[in-house]
CSV table of C-alpha atoms in Angstrom, one decimal:
chain,number,residue,atom,x,y,z
H,1,MET,CA,-20.5,-16.2,24.9
H,2,ARG,CA,-21.1,-18.4,22.8
H,3,THR,CA,-19.8,-16.5,20.3
H,4,GLY,CA,-16.6,-15.9,22.3
H,5,VAL,CA,-15.9,-19.6,22.7
H,6,SER,CA,-16.5,-20.2,19.3
H,7,THR,CA,-13.9,-17.3,18.2
H,8,ALA,CA,-11.5,-18.6,21.0
H,9,ALA,CA,-11.6,-22.3,19.0
H,10,GLY,CA,-11.2,-20.4,15.4
H,11,LEU,CA,-8.2,-18.4,17.1
H,12,LEU,CA,-6.7,-21.7,18.5
H,13,ILE,CA,-7.2,-24.0,15.2
H,14,GLY,CA,-5.7,-21.2,12.9
H,15,PHE,CA,-3.0,-21.1,15.0
H,16,ALA,CA,-2.7,-24.9,14.6
H,17,ILE,CA,-3.1,-24.8,11.1
H,18,ASP,CA,-0.2,-22.1,10.9
H,19,ARG,CA,2.1,-23.9,13.2
H,20,ALA,CA,1.9,-27.1,11.2
H,21,ALA,CA,1.6,-25.8,7.4
H,22,GLY,CA,2.6,-22.1,7.5
H,23,ASP,CA,1.8,-20.0,4.6
H,24,PRO,CA,0.7,-21.1,1.6
H,25,ARG,CA,3.3,-21.1,-1.4
H,26,ARG,CA,1.1,-19.7,-4.2
H,27,GLY,CA,-1.8,-18.1,-3.8
H,28,HIS,CA,-1.6,-16.3,-0.8
H,29,PRO,CA,-4.6,-14.2,0.4
H,30,VAL,CA,-2.4,-11.5,1.7
H,31,ALA,CA,-0.3,-11.4,-1.8
H,32,GLY,CA,-3.5,-11.0,-3.7
H,33,PHE,CA,-4.6,-8.1,-1.6
H,34,GLY,CA,-1.2,-6.3,-2.4
H,35,MET,CA,-1.8,-6.7,-6.0
H,36,VAL,CA,-5.1,-5.3,-5.4
H,37,ALA,CA,-3.6,-2.5,-3.6
H,38,ALA,CA,-0.5,-1.8,-5.8
H,39,SER,CA,-3.5,-1.6,-8.9
H,40,LEU,CA,-5.6,0.6,-6.9
H,41,GLU,CA,-2.7,2.9,-6.2
H,42,THR,CA,-2.4,3.5,-10.1
H,43,VAL,CA,-5.7,5.2,-9.7
H,44,THR,CA,-5.8,6.5,-6.1
H,45,TYR,CA,-2.3,8.1,-6.0
H,46,ALA,CA,-1.5,11.6,-6.0
H,47,ASP,CA,1.3,13.4,-3.7
H,48,ARG,CA,-1.0,14.5,-1.0
H,49,ARG,CA,-2.4,13.3,2.2
H,50,ARG,CA,-6.0,13.1,1.4
H,51,ALA,CA,-5.1,10.6,-1.6
H,52,GLY,CA,-3.6,8.5,1.0
H,53,VAL,CA,-6.5,8.5,3.4
H,54,VAL,CA,-8.9,7.4,0.5
H,55,HIS,CA,-6.3,4.9,-0.7
H,56,GLU,CA,-6.6,3.7,2.9
H,57,LEU,CA,-10.2,3.9,3.7
H,58,LEU,CA,-11.2,2.3,0.6
H,59,LEU,CA,-8.8,-0.8,0.8
H,60,VAL,CA,-9.5,-1.4,4.8
H,61,GLY,CA,-13.3,-0.8,4.5
H,62,SER,CA,-13.3,-3.5,2.0
H,63,VAL,CA,-11.4,-6.0,3.8
H,64,VAL,CA,-13.5,-5.2,7.4
H,65,GLY,CA,-16.7,-5.4,5.2
H,66,LEU,CA,-15.6,-9.0,3.8
H,67,GLY,CA,-15.0,-9.7,7.4
H,68,ALA,CA,-18.4,-8.7,8.7
H,69,ALA,CA,-20.1,-10.7,6.3
H,70,LEU,CA,-18.1,-13.9,7.5
H,71,ARG,CA,-18.3,-13.4,11.3
H,72,ARG,CA,-21.7,-15.0,11.9
H,73,GLY,CA,-20.0,-18.3,10.1
H,74,GLY,CA,-19.1,-19.7,13.9
H,75,VAL,CA,-15.4,-21.2,13.9
H,76,ILE,CA,-14.8,-22.2,10.5
H,77,PRO,CA,-14.5,-18.8,8.9
H,78,VAL,CA,-12.4,-17.3,12.3
H,79,ALA,CA,-10.0,-20.3,11.8
H,80,ALA,CA,-9.5,-19.7,7.9
H,81,ALA,CA,-8.9,-16.0,8.5
H,82,THR,CA,-6.6,-17.0,11.4
H,83,TRP,CA,-4.5,-19.4,9.2
H,84,THR,CA,-4.3,-16.3,6.2
H,85,VAL,CA,-3.2,-13.3,8.7
H,86,LEU,CA,-0.8,-15.1,10.8
H,87,GLY,CA,3.0,-15.2,9.7
H,88,GLY,CA,4.8,-16.6,12.8
H,89,ARG,CA,5.6,-20.4,11.3
H,90,SER,CA,7.4,-18.7,8.8
H,91,LEU,CA,9.0,-16.1,10.2
H,92,ALA,CA,10.4,-18.8,12.8
H,93,ARG,CA,11.2,-20.7,9.8
H,94,THR,CA,13.3,-17.9,7.9
H,95,GLY,CA,14.8,-17.0,11.1
H,96,GLN,CA,16.5,-20.4,11.8
H,97,LEU,CA,17.5,-20.9,8.1
H,98,MET,CA,19.2,-17.4,8.4
H,99,ALA,CA,21.3,-19.1,11.7
H,100,ASP,CA,21.8,-21.8,9.5
H,101,ARG,CA,23.3,-19.8,6.5
H,102,LEU,CA,25.5,-17.7,8.8
H,103,GLU,CA,26.6,-20.6,10.9
H,104,THR,CA,28.1,-22.2,7.6
H,105,GLY,CA,29.9,-18.8,6.6
H,106,ASP,CA,27.6,-18.9,3.4
H,107,LEU,CA,27.3,-15.3,3.3
H,108,ALA,CA,25.8,-15.0,-0.3
H,109,ALA,CA,22.9,-17.2,0.8
H,110,ALA,CA,22.1,-15.4,3.8
H,111,ARG,CA,22.3,-12.1,1.7
H,112,GLU,CA,19.8,-13.6,-0.6
H,113,LEU,CA,17.5,-14.5,2.3
H,114,LEU,CA,17.4,-11.2,4.2
H,115,PRO,CA,15.0,-9.5,2.0
H,116,ALA,CA,12.5,-12.2,3.0
H,117,LEU,CA,12.8,-10.8,6.5
H,118,CYS,CA,13.3,-6.5,6.2
H,119,GLY,CA,13.8,-4.4,3.4
H,120,ARG,CA,17.4,-3.6,5.0
H,121,ASP,CA,20.7,-3.5,2.1
H,122,PRO,CA,22.0,-7.3,2.5
H,123,ALA,CA,25.2,-6.2,0.0
H,124,ALA,CA,26.5,-3.8,2.8
H,125,LEU,CA,25.7,-6.1,5.8
H,126,ASP,CA,29.0,-8.6,7.3
H,127,ALA,CA,27.8,-11.6,9.1
H,128,ASP,CA,27.1,-9.6,12.5
H,129,GLY,CA,25.5,-7.2,10.6
H,130,LEU,CA,23.0,-10.0,9.3
H,131,ALA,CA,22.6,-11.4,12.5
H,132,ARG,CA,21.5,-8.2,13.8
H,133,ALA,CA,19.1,-7.4,11.1
H,134,ALA,CA,17.6,-10.9,11.2
H,135,LEU,CA,17.4,-10.5,14.7
H,136,GLU,CA,15.7,-7.3,15.2
H,137,SER,CA,13.2,-8.0,12.4
H,138,ILE,CA,12.2,-11.3,14.2
H,139,ALA,CA,11.4,-9.1,17.3
H,140,GLU,CA,9.1,-6.8,15.5
H,141,ASN,CA,7.3,-9.2,13.1
H,142,THR,CA,6.6,-11.5,16.4
H,143,SER,CA,4.6,-8.8,17.2
H,144,ASP,CA,3.0,-7.7,13.6
H,145,ALA,CA,2.5,-11.3,12.3
H,146,ALA,CA,1.5,-13.2,15.0
H,147,VAL,CA,0.7,-11.1,18.5
H,148,ALA,CA,-1.5,-8.1,17.0
H,149,PRO,CA,-4.0,-9.9,14.5
H,150,LEU,CA,-4.4,-12.7,17.1
H,151,LEU,CA,-5.4,-9.5,19.8
H,152,TRP,CA,-7.5,-8.4,16.9
H,153,GLY,CA,-9.1,-11.3,16.2
H,154,ALA,CA,-10.0,-11.9,20.2
H,155,VAL,CA,-11.8,-8.7,20.3
H,156,ALA,CA,-13.0,-8.0,16.5
H,157,GLY,CA,-13.6,-11.7,15.1
H,158,VAL,CA,-13.0,-12.3,11.6
H,159,PRO,CA,-12.9,-8.3,10.7
H,160,GLY,CA,-10.6,-7.5,13.2
H,161,LEU,CA,-8.2,-10.5,11.8
H,162,LEU,CA,-8.8,-9.5,8.2
H,163,GLY,CA,-8.5,-5.4,9.1
H,164,TYR,CA,-5.7,-5.3,10.8
H,165,ARG,CA,-3.7,-7.7,8.2
H,166,ALA,CA,-5.0,-5.2,5.7
H,167,VAL,CA,-3.6,-2.2,7.7
H,168,ASN,CA,-0.2,-3.9,8.2
H,169,THR,CA,0.1,-4.5,5.2
H,170,LEU,CA,-0.3,-1.0,3.2
H,171,ASP,CA,2.2,0.4,5.9
H,172,ALA,CA,4.5,-2.2,4.4
H,173,MET,CA,4.2,-1.0,1.0
H,174,ILE,CA,3.4,2.5,1.3
H,175,GLY,CA,4.1,3.7,4.6
H,176,TYR,CA,8.0,4.9,3.8
H,177,ARG,CA,8.9,8.5,4.6
H,178,ASN,CA,10.8,8.9,1.1
H,179,SER,CA,10.0,11.4,-1.7
H,180,ARG,CA,7.1,9.4,-3.1
H,181,TYR,CA,5.2,8.2,-0.2
H,182,ARG,CA,6.0,10.7,2.2
H,183,ARG,CA,2.5,12.2,2.2
H,184,PHE,CA,0.4,9.7,0.5
H,185,GLY,CA,1.8,6.8,3.1
H,186,TRP,CA,1.0,9.3,5.9
H,187,ALA,CA,-2.0,7.8,6.6
H,188,ALA,CA,-0.9,4.0,6.2
H,189,ALA,CA,2.1,4.9,8.5
H,190,ARG,CA,-0.1,6.4,11.1
H,191,VAL,CA,-3.2,3.9,11.2
H,192,ASP,CA,-0.7,0.9,11.6
H,193,ASP,CA,1.0,2.6,14.4
H,194,LEU,CA,-2.2,2.8,16.4
H,195,ALA,CA,-3.5,-0.7,15.4
H,196,ASN,CA,-0.1,-1.8,17.5
H,197,LEU,CA,-0.2,0.5,20.3
H,198,LEU,CA,-1.7,-2.4,22.4
H,199,PRO,CA,-0.3,-5.2,20.8
H,200,ALA,CA,3.6,-4.3,20.8
H,201,ARG,CA,3.2,-3.6,24.2
H,202,ALA,CA,1.3,-7.0,25.2
H,203,THR,CA,4.1,-8.6,23.0
H,204,GLY,CA,6.9,-7.2,25.2
H,205,LEU,CA,5.0,-8.2,28.6
H,206,LEU,CA,4.4,-11.6,26.9
H,207,THR,CA,8.7,-11.3,26.0
H,208,ALA,CA,9.0,-10.2,29.8
H,209,LEU,CA,6.8,-13.8,31.1
H,210,VAL,CA,8.7,-16.4,28.8
H,211,ALA,CA,12.1,-14.8,29.2
H,212,PRO,CA,13.3,-17.2,31.5
H,213,LEU,CA,13.1,-19.9,29.1
H,214,VAL,CA,15.9,-18.5,26.8
H,215,GLY,CA,17.8,-17.5,29.5
H,216,GLY,CA,17.0,-14.5,30.0
H,217,ARG,CA,15.1,-12.3,33.3
H,218,PRO,CA,11.8,-10.6,33.6
H,219,ARG,CA,13.4,-7.9,35.3
H,220,ALA,CA,16.0,-6.9,32.7
H,221,VAL,CA,13.3,-7.2,30.0
H,222,LEU,CA,11.1,-4.5,31.9
H,223,ARG,CA,14.3,-2.4,32.8
H,224,THR,CA,15.4,-2.3,28.9
H,225,TRP,CA,11.8,-1.6,27.6
H,226,ARG,CA,11.5,1.7,30.0
H,227,ARG,CA,15.1,2.7,29.5
H,228,ASP,CA,15.5,2.7,25.8
H,229,ALA,CA,12.2,1.8,24.0
H,230,GLY,CA,11.3,5.6,23.9
H,231,THR,CA,14.9,6.5,22.2
H,232,HIS,CA,13.5,4.7,18.9
H,233,PRO,CA,11.7,6.2,15.8
H,234,SER,CA,8.9,3.7,16.0
H,235,PRO,CA,6.6,4.3,19.0
H,236,ASN,CA,6.0,-0.1,18.7
H,237,ALA,CA,9.1,-1.6,17.3
H,238,GLY,CA,11.0,0.4,20.0
H,239,VAL,CA,9.0,-1.4,22.7
H,240,VAL,CA,9.2,-5.2,21.2
H,241,GLU,CA,12.9,-4.6,19.9
H,242,ALA,CA,13.9,-3.3,23.3
H,243,ALA,CA,12.3,-6.5,25.3
H,244,ALA,CA,14.0,-8.5,22.9
H,245,ALA,CA,17.5,-7.1,23.7
H,246,GLY,CA,16.3,-7.5,27.6
H,247,ALA,CA,15.5,-10.9,27.3
H,248,LEU,CA,18.2,-12.0,25.1
H,249,GLY,CA,21.0,-9.8,27.0
H,250,VAL,CA,22.3,-8.5,23.6
H,251,ARG,CA,22.4,-4.7,22.2
H,252,LEU,CA,20.6,-4.1,19.2
H,253,GLY,CA,20.4,-0.6,17.2
H,254,GLY,CA,23.3,1.6,15.5
H,255,ARG,CA,24.0,2.1,11.9
H,256,THR,CA,21.2,0.5,9.6
H,257,GLU,CA,21.5,0.9,6.1
H,258,TYR,CA,18.8,0.8,3.6
H,259,ARG,CA,18.3,0.6,0.0
H,260,HIS,CA,16.8,4.3,0.5
H,261,GLY,CA,19.6,5.6,2.5
H,262,VAL,CA,21.3,4.9,6.0
H,263,GLU,CA,20.2,5.6,9.2
H,264,GLN,CA,21.7,5.6,12.8
H,265,ARG,CA,19.4,3.9,14.9
H,266,PRO,CA,19.7,4.2,19.1
H,267,GLN,CA,21.0,1.3,20.9
H,268,LEU,CA,18.6,-1.0,22.7
H,269,GLY,CA,20.3,-3.3,25.4
H,270,ALA,CA,23.5,-2.9,27.1
H,271,GLY,CA,24.6,-6.6,26.0
H,272,PRO,CA,27.3,-7.5,23.6
H,273,ALA,CA,26.3,-7.9,19.5
H,274,PRO,CA,23.9,-10.6,18.5
H,275,THR,CA,25.8,-13.4,17.5
H,276,VAL,CA,24.2,-16.5,15.7
H,277,GLY,CA,23.5,-18.2,18.9
H,278,ASP,CA,21.3,-15.3,19.9
H,279,LEU,CA,19.7,-15.5,16.7
H,280,ARG,CA,18.4,-19.2,17.7
H,281,ARG,CA,17.9,-18.1,21.1
H,282,ALA,CA,15.5,-15.0,19.1
H,283,VAL,CA,13.4,-17.7,17.1
H,284,ARG,CA,13.0,-19.9,20.2
H,285,LEU,CA,11.8,-16.6,22.0
H,286,SER,CA,9.3,-15.6,19.2
H,287,GLU,CA,8.1,-18.7,19.1
H,288,LEU,CA,7.1,-18.9,23.1
H,289,VAL,CA,5.7,-15.3,22.7
H,290,GLN,CA,3.5,-16.7,19.8
H,291,TYR,CA,2.1,-19.7,22.1
H,292,ALA,CA,1.6,-17.3,25.0
H,293,ALA,CA,-0.1,-15.0,22.7
H,294,VAL,CA,-2.9,-17.5,21.4
H,295,ILE,CA,-3.5,-18.6,25.1
H,296,SER,CA,-4.1,-14.8,25.7
H,297,ALA,CA,-6.2,-14.1,22.8
H,298,ALA,CA,-8.5,-17.2,23.3
H,299,ALA,CA,-8.9,-16.0,27.0
H,300,VAL,CA,-9.9,-12.7,26.2
H,301,ALA,CA,-12.2,-13.6,23.2
H,302,VAL,CA,-14.6,-15.6,25.8
H,303,SER,CA,-13.9,-13.2,28.6
H,304,SER,CA,-14.8,-9.8,26.4
H,305,ALA,CA,-17.6,-11.9,25.1
H,306,GLY,CA,-19.3,-12.7,28.4
H,307,LEU,CA,-18.6,-8.9,29.7
H,308,TRP,CA,-20.5,-7.7,26.6
H,309,GLU,CA,-23.4,-10.0,27.2
H,310,ARG,CA,-23.6,-8.4,31.0
H,311,MET,CA,-24.0,-5.4,29.6
H,312,ARG,CA,-26.4,-6.0,26.9
H,313,ALA,CA,-28.6,-7.8,29.7
H,314,PRO,CA,-29.8,-4.9,31.6
H,315,ARG,CA,-31.1,-3.1,28.8
H,316,ALA,CA,-32.2,-6.1,26.7
H,317,ARG,CA,-34.9,-6.4,29.8
H,318,ALA,CA,-35.5,-3.0,30.3
H,319,LEU,CA,-36.6,-2.8,26.3
H,320,ALA,CA,-38.5,-6.0,27.4
H,321,GLY,CA,-40.1,-4.3,30.2
């Protein structure tokens, strides 16, 4: 139980630091990991799935091992790791800045900002397209940058926090279906899908819980999730984007232009296309989900540690006897 309390305290402290300070502007550990991963890729790359599996195992295994070495340090390593892996404050700040630029009609500045949120081609988007792209990215990244790391931290401490961020970062780097990464990035994409299965659905439930605070209805969230999420090509992004569409009463999906090509995404939600006002509501929704997630994660950390101790007690008594 004591371990669970220290993990919960570390998650809460790290979350508070992220809310107050956001990501460090220089020397971010995740950026450092990305540089190491890119350097290693020059050695491990081959147009084969097996090479991608080796790449994934080397990088994620090393990070999890580092987390295991730090896990006995109590509250401080958990808090530091939580701050390192969270991106919720920066996500909300970028979403608000995008809304500001769209509201003033500064499309050039809005297009310049879009790559900080997603990989779509900003030159191909008008104001409505930029608003939709930003909203969809905020919905997906609320799970990836906040809910998922918090839940992994709750059940696995520092190794869970750092390991999840390594998995998610590798997916962002190489988890593409283009000519270079279709095979080499296969493992990164599949591991990321598995790591986000439960967090994405937790995000959907938390979205339903807080929907009334942004003018939505829990029943609309669950209905949109059930009806539309399965049509999305991603098993996880579909859940969180459909839940957000239901909470905000907007329609997401449609023609989606990336630098590598165009995809026709399925429609999520039954409302009108999102506007700048909806983007601001999406940022508020993201922040509310993040607060609900850290409270839930702290509760999970305490209860799971207590359950583990109760499961170990009979075995310890048997060995002592």
